[in-house]
XYZ file of C-alpha atoms in Angstrom:
73
model
C -86.341 52.712 -46.802
C -85.643 49.009 -46.926
C -85.667 47.059 -50.181
C -85.462 43.289 -50.407
C -83.745 41.505 -53.248
C -83.900 37.799 -54.045
C -80.697 36.321 -55.421
C -79.470 32.856 -56.166
C -76.441 31.692 -54.194
C -73.955 32.324 -57.024
C -75.119 35.903 -57.563
C -75.100 36.561 -53.836
C -71.509 35.348 -53.477
C -70.390 37.362 -56.507
C -71.981 40.566 -55.221
C -70.592 40.126 -51.704
C -67.077 39.416 -53.007
C -67.189 42.359 -55.409
C -68.298 44.686 -52.608
C -65.579 43.321 -50.320
C -62.845 43.748 -52.956
C -63.968 47.347 -53.469
C -64.143 48.083 -49.728
C -67.845 48.847 -49.700
C -70.953 47.367 -48.223
C -73.376 45.400 -50.356
C -75.954 48.119 -49.702
C -73.628 50.828 -50.990
C -72.687 48.733 -54.027
C -76.325 48.128 -54.955
C -77.267 51.763 -54.288
C -74.402 53.035 -56.434
C -75.133 50.579 -59.251
C -78.830 51.465 -59.355
C -78.171 55.212 -59.312
C -75.576 54.859 -62.087
C -78.079 52.871 -64.155
C -80.715 55.567 -63.687
C -78.202 58.267 -64.670
C -77.146 56.287 -67.753
C -80.779 55.877 -68.837
C -81.424 59.595 -68.315
C -78.289 60.512 -70.295
C -79.284 58.188 -73.135
C -82.756 59.723 -73.306
C -81.244 63.234 -73.342
C -78.885 62.160 -76.131
C -81.726 60.805 -78.259
C -83.756 63.984 -77.695
C -80.799 66.183 -78.636
C -80.012 64.123 -81.729
C -83.635 64.279 -82.890
C -83.590 68.067 -82.480
C -80.285 68.277 -84.370
C -81.655 66.168 -87.238
C -84.576 68.592 -87.563
C -82.310 71.659 -87.490
C -78.654 70.707 -88.055
C -77.177 74.063 -87.098
C -73.981 74.092 -85.089
C -72.189 76.897 -83.284
C -68.557 77.515 -82.435
C -67.604 78.005 -78.801
C -67.254 81.748 -79.390
C -70.706 81.927 -80.992
C -72.289 79.949 -78.156
C -70.649 82.148 -75.504
C -71.880 85.305 -77.258
C -75.399 83.849 -77.657
C -75.496 83.013 -73.933
C -74.071 86.383 -72.914
C -70.910 84.849 -71.479
C -68.563 86.996 -73.566
């Protein structure tokens, strides 16, 4: 898949230099940055969901209790 991106000259230079300094192509830099952003958004959503569930039922378990509950011990 090919994706086009419009950048002003300053942004283009900054991105190219950053990629060069980090020994990666611009494509790899953009790919990595986008995937990290998606992962961060997903993690944040999971955090908010977990916190909402905890606020409704603020029960916590020790590691031993969790292992027993999951049949790991």
